[in-house]
Coordinates of C-alpha atoms in Angstrom, one line a residue:
M1127 CA -76.3 -72.6 28.1
K1128 CA -74.6 -69.3 28.8
Y1129 CA -71.2 -71.1 28.7
L1130 CA -72.0 -72.7 25.4
I1131 CA -72.6 -69.2 24.0
L1132 CA -69.6 -67.4 25.6
I1133 CA -66.8 -70.0 24.8
P1134 CA -67.1 -69.9 21.0
L1135 CA -67.1 -66.1 21.1
M1136 CA -63.9 -66.0 23.2
M1137 CA -62.2 -68.5 20.9
S1138 CA -63.2 -66.4 17.9
C1139 CA -61.7 -63.3 19.4
T1140 CA -58.5 -65.1 20.2
V1141 CA -58.1 -66.4 16.7
Q1142 CA -58.8 -62.9 15.3
N1143 CA -56.1 -61.4 17.6
I1144 CA -53.5 -64.0 16.5
N1145 CA -54.3 -63.4 12.9
E1146 CA -53.8 -59.6 13.4
E1147 CA -50.5 -60.2 15.1
I1148 CA -49.3 -62.4 12.2
E1149 CA -50.3 -59.8 9.7
V1150 CA -48.3 -57.1 11.6
V1151 CA -45.2 -59.4 11.6
Q1152 CA -45.6 -60.1 7.9
D1153 CA -45.9 -56.3 7.1
K1154 CA -42.5 -55.6 8.7
K1155 CA -39.8 -54.6 6.2
E1156 CA -36.3 -55.8 6.5
I1157 CA -33.9 -53.0 5.7
K1158 CA -30.3 -53.9 5.0
T1159 CA -29.2 -51.7 2.1
I1160 CA -29.8 -47.9 2.1
S1161 CA -29.3 -45.3 -0.7
T1162 CA -29.2 -41.7 0.4
I1163 CA -30.2 -39.4 -2.4
G1164 CA -29.8 -35.7 -2.0
D1165 CA -27.9 -32.5 -2.7
S1166 CA -25.0 -31.0 -0.7
R1167 CA -27.0 -31.2 2.5
F1168 CA -26.4 -35.0 2.5
V1169 CA -22.7 -34.9 1.7
C1170 CA -21.0 -31.5 2.4
C1171 CA -19.7 -30.1 5.7
G1172 CA -20.9 -32.0 8.8
S1173 CA -23.9 -33.4 7.0
G1174 CA -21.6 -35.8 5.3
N1175 CA -21.5 -37.5 8.7
V1176 CA -25.0 -38.8 8.4
R1177 CA -24.2 -42.2 6.9
N1178 CA -21.2 -42.6 9.3
E1179 CA -23.5 -42.0 12.3
L1180 CA -26.2 -44.3 10.8
S1181 CA -23.7 -47.1 10.5
K1182 CA -23.1 -46.8 14.2
L1183 CA -26.8 -47.1 15.0
G1184 CA -27.6 -50.1 12.8
D1185 CA -26.1 -52.8 10.6
Y1186 CA -26.7 -51.0 7.2
E1187 CA -24.9 -51.3 3.9
F1188 CA -24.9 -48.1 1.9
V1189 CA -25.1 -48.2 -1.9
G1190 CA -24.7 -45.5 -4.5
N1191 CA -22.5 -44.2 -7.4
L1192 CA -20.4 -42.0 -5.2
V1193 CA -18.2 -42.4 -2.1
D1194 CA -18.0 -40.0 0.8
T1195 CA -15.0 -39.2 3.1
Y1196 CA -16.0 -42.1 5.3
G1197 CA -15.8 -44.6 2.4
L1198 CA -19.6 -45.0 2.4
N1199 CA -21.5 -45.0 -0.9
H1200 CA -24.3 -42.5 -1.6
D1201 CA -26.1 -40.5 -4.3
A1202 CA -25.9 -36.9 -3.1
I1203 CA -24.4 -34.3 -5.4
G1204 CA -23.8 -30.7 -4.3
G1205 CA -25.7 -28.1 -6.3
N1206 CA -28.2 -30.6 -7.8
N1207 CA -31.7 -29.5 -8.4
T1208 CA -34.7 -31.8 -9.3
F1209 CA -34.0 -31.5 -13.0
D1210 CA -30.4 -32.7 -12.4
L1211 CA -31.9 -35.6 -10.5
L1212 CA -34.1 -36.5 -13.5
E1213 CA -30.9 -37.0 -15.5
R1214 CA -29.5 -39.6 -13.1
Y1215 CA -32.2 -41.2 -11.0
E1216 CA -32.5 -44.3 -13.2
N1217 CA -28.9 -45.2 -12.6
I1218 CA -29.1 -45.2 -8.8
P1219 CA -28.5 -48.7 -7.5
T1220 CA -31.3 -50.8 -6.1
A1221 CA -31.7 -50.6 -2.3
D1222 CA -34.1 -51.8 0.3
L1223 CA -34.6 -48.2 1.4
Y1224 CA -34.1 -44.8 -0.3
V1225 CA -33.7 -41.8 1.9
I1226 CA -34.4 -38.6 -0.1
H1227 CA -33.4 -35.1 1.1
Y1228 CA -33.9 -32.8 -1.9
G1229 CA -35.1 -29.5 -3.2
T1230 CA -33.1 -26.7 -1.7
N1231 CA -31.5 -25.8 -5.1
D1232 CA -34.8 -25.4 -6.9
P1233 CA -36.0 -21.8 -7.2
E1234 CA -39.5 -21.0 -6.1
K1235 CA -40.6 -20.2 -9.6
W1236 CA -40.0 -23.8 -10.5
M1237 CA -42.2 -25.2 -7.8
H1238 CA -44.8 -26.9 -10.1
D1239 CA -42.0 -28.6 -12.0
S1240 CA -40.1 -29.5 -8.8
I1241 CA -43.1 -31.3 -7.5
E1242 CA -43.7 -33.2 -10.7
N1243 CA -40.0 -34.1 -11.0
M1244 CA -40.0 -35.5 -7.5
K1245 CA -43.2 -37.5 -8.1
I1246 CA -41.4 -39.1 -11.1
V1247 CA -38.4 -40.0 -9.0
V1248 CA -40.2 -41.3 -6.0
Q1249 CA -42.6 -43.4 -8.1
H1250 CA -39.7 -45.0 -10.0
L1251 CA -38.1 -46.0 -6.7
L1252 CA -41.4 -47.4 -5.4
D1253 CA -41.9 -49.3 -8.6
K1254 CA -38.6 -51.1 -7.9
G1255 CA -40.3 -52.6 -4.9
S1256 CA -38.2 -50.6 -2.5
L1257 CA -39.2 -48.4 0.5
V1258 CA -38.9 -44.6 0.2
L1259 CA -38.2 -42.4 3.3
Y1260 CA -38.8 -38.9 2.1
A1261 CA -37.2 -36.3 4.4
Y1262 CA -38.8 -33.0 5.3
Q1263 CA -35.9 -30.7 4.5
T1264 CA -33.5 -29.2 6.9
E1265 CA -34.0 -25.5 7.4
R1266 CA -32.2 -22.8 5.4
N1267 CA -31.7 -19.2 6.4
D1268 CA -29.6 -16.4 4.9
D1269 CA -30.1 -14.3 8.1
A1270 CA -31.3 -11.3 6.0
T1271 CA -34.9 -12.3 6.0
K1272 CA -36.2 -14.8 8.5
F1273 CA -36.8 -18.2 6.9
T1274 CA -36.6 -17.0 3.3
F1275 CA -36.7 -20.5 1.9
T1276 CA -39.1 -22.1 4.4
D1277 CA -42.3 -21.7 2.4
K1278 CA -40.8 -23.3 -0.7
H1279 CA -39.5 -26.3 1.3
Y1280 CA -42.9 -26.7 3.0
E1281 CA -44.8 -26.6 -0.3
L1282 CA -42.6 -29.3 -1.9
D1283 CA -42.5 -31.5 1.1
S1284 CA -46.3 -31.2 1.7
A1285 CA -47.1 -32.0 -2.0
I1286 CA -45.0 -35.1 -2.1
H1287 CA -46.4 -36.3 1.3
D1288 CA -50.0 -35.8 0.2
Y1289 CA -49.4 -37.5 -3.2
F1290 CA -47.8 -40.7 -1.9
R1291 CA -49.3 -41.0 1.6
G1292 CA -51.6 -43.8 0.5
N1293 CA -48.7 -46.0 -0.6
D1294 CA -47.7 -48.6 2.0
N1295 CA -44.0 -48.3 1.0
F1296 CA -43.8 -44.6 1.3
Y1297 CA -42.7 -43.0 4.6
T1298 CA -41.6 -39.6 5.8
V1299 CA -39.0 -38.4 8.3
D1300 CA -38.8 -34.9 9.8
L1301 CA -35.2 -33.5 9.4
R1302 CA -36.5 -30.0 10.0
D1303 CA -37.6 -29.7 13.5
P1304 CA -34.7 -31.6 15.1
L1305 CA -32.4 -28.8 13.8
L1306 CA -34.5 -25.9 15.0
N1307 CA -34.5 -24.2 18.4
S1308 CA -37.4 -25.0 20.7
D1309 CA -39.1 -21.7 19.7
G1310 CA -38.9 -22.7 16.0
S1311 CA -36.1 -20.4 15.1
F1312 CA -33.0 -21.3 13.1
N1313 CA -30.4 -23.0 15.2
W1314 CA -27.0 -21.6 14.0
H1315 CA -25.2 -23.9 16.4
L1316 CA -26.2 -26.9 14.3
Y1317 CA -25.1 -25.5 10.9
S1318 CA -21.7 -24.9 9.2
D1319 CA -23.3 -22.0 7.3
F1320 CA -26.9 -21.0 6.4
V1321 CA -27.5 -24.2 4.4
H1322 CA -25.4 -27.2 5.5
P1323 CA -25.7 -28.9 8.9
N1324 CA -22.4 -29.3 10.9
E1325 CA -21.4 -32.6 12.5
V1326 CA -23.7 -32.2 15.4
G1327 CA -26.5 -31.5 13.0
G1328 CA -25.5 -34.5 11.0
E1329 CA -25.8 -36.7 14.1
L1330 CA -29.3 -35.4 14.8
M1331 CA -30.3 -36.1 11.2
A1332 CA -28.9 -39.7 11.5
K1333 CA -30.8 -40.2 14.8
A1334 CA -34.1 -39.1 13.2
I1335 CA -33.5 -41.3 10.2
H1336 CA -32.6 -44.3 12.3
E1337 CA -35.7 -43.9 14.5
A1338 CA -37.8 -43.8 11.3
I1339 CA -36.1 -47.0 10.1
V1340 CA -36.7 -48.8 13.3
S1341 CA -40.4 -47.9 13.1
I1342 CA -40.5 -49.4 9.6
N1343 CA -38.1 -52.4 10.1

C-alpha cells in the first residue's frame, strides 16, 4: 500500500517540474533588433563604441533614425533632455529591445517633470510589445564637488525602476558601477571628460548590456 501512495505523488511532482520548465522556455524573449535611445553618452567620444562592441558580442541588428561612425543605427542625440525626447520618441523605429540611457541633461529643478517624461516614453515602448532595458546612468563628475550630479541620477533611475518593476517586459542594467573605482570613486581612466566614457568605458558599457540581454534572451 505504501508504494501505491508514493508512486502517484512522484509522478505528480515530475509533471509539475516539466510544466515549470516549459513555462520558463516560453517566457524567454528573442532579441534580434535593438534601439539605443540616449543623449551624448550613447554616441559621443568613446561611448559611441557601445553598439560596435555589442555587435561583436551578439548577432544584433541596430535600428534608429541616426547612424554612428561605425555605420550602426541609433537614437541618441547629444544635448537632449527628457523634454527633447518627448518631441521625438514616437518616431523611433520598432525594435525587440530598447536600451535607454538618459537624463544627464535635465537640471535637478526639473526632476518631477523628468520622471513623468520618462514614464511616458517607457510606457509607450512597452505598449509596442517590446522589451525595455533601462540603464542606471554612467557617473558624471566635474571634479569641483564630488559627485555633484549623482543624487539627481539616482533619483530618476530609482523612480523609473520602482514604477515599472512589476512589468514583465521591463528590465534594468547598471552602467554606473562598472565605470567606478572599487571604492566607488569616479574613474577618470574610463572617461574622455567628466561626462562621456572613452572607448574602454564604452566596452564596459557594452559588456554590461550584453550580459543583461543574455539573461533576458
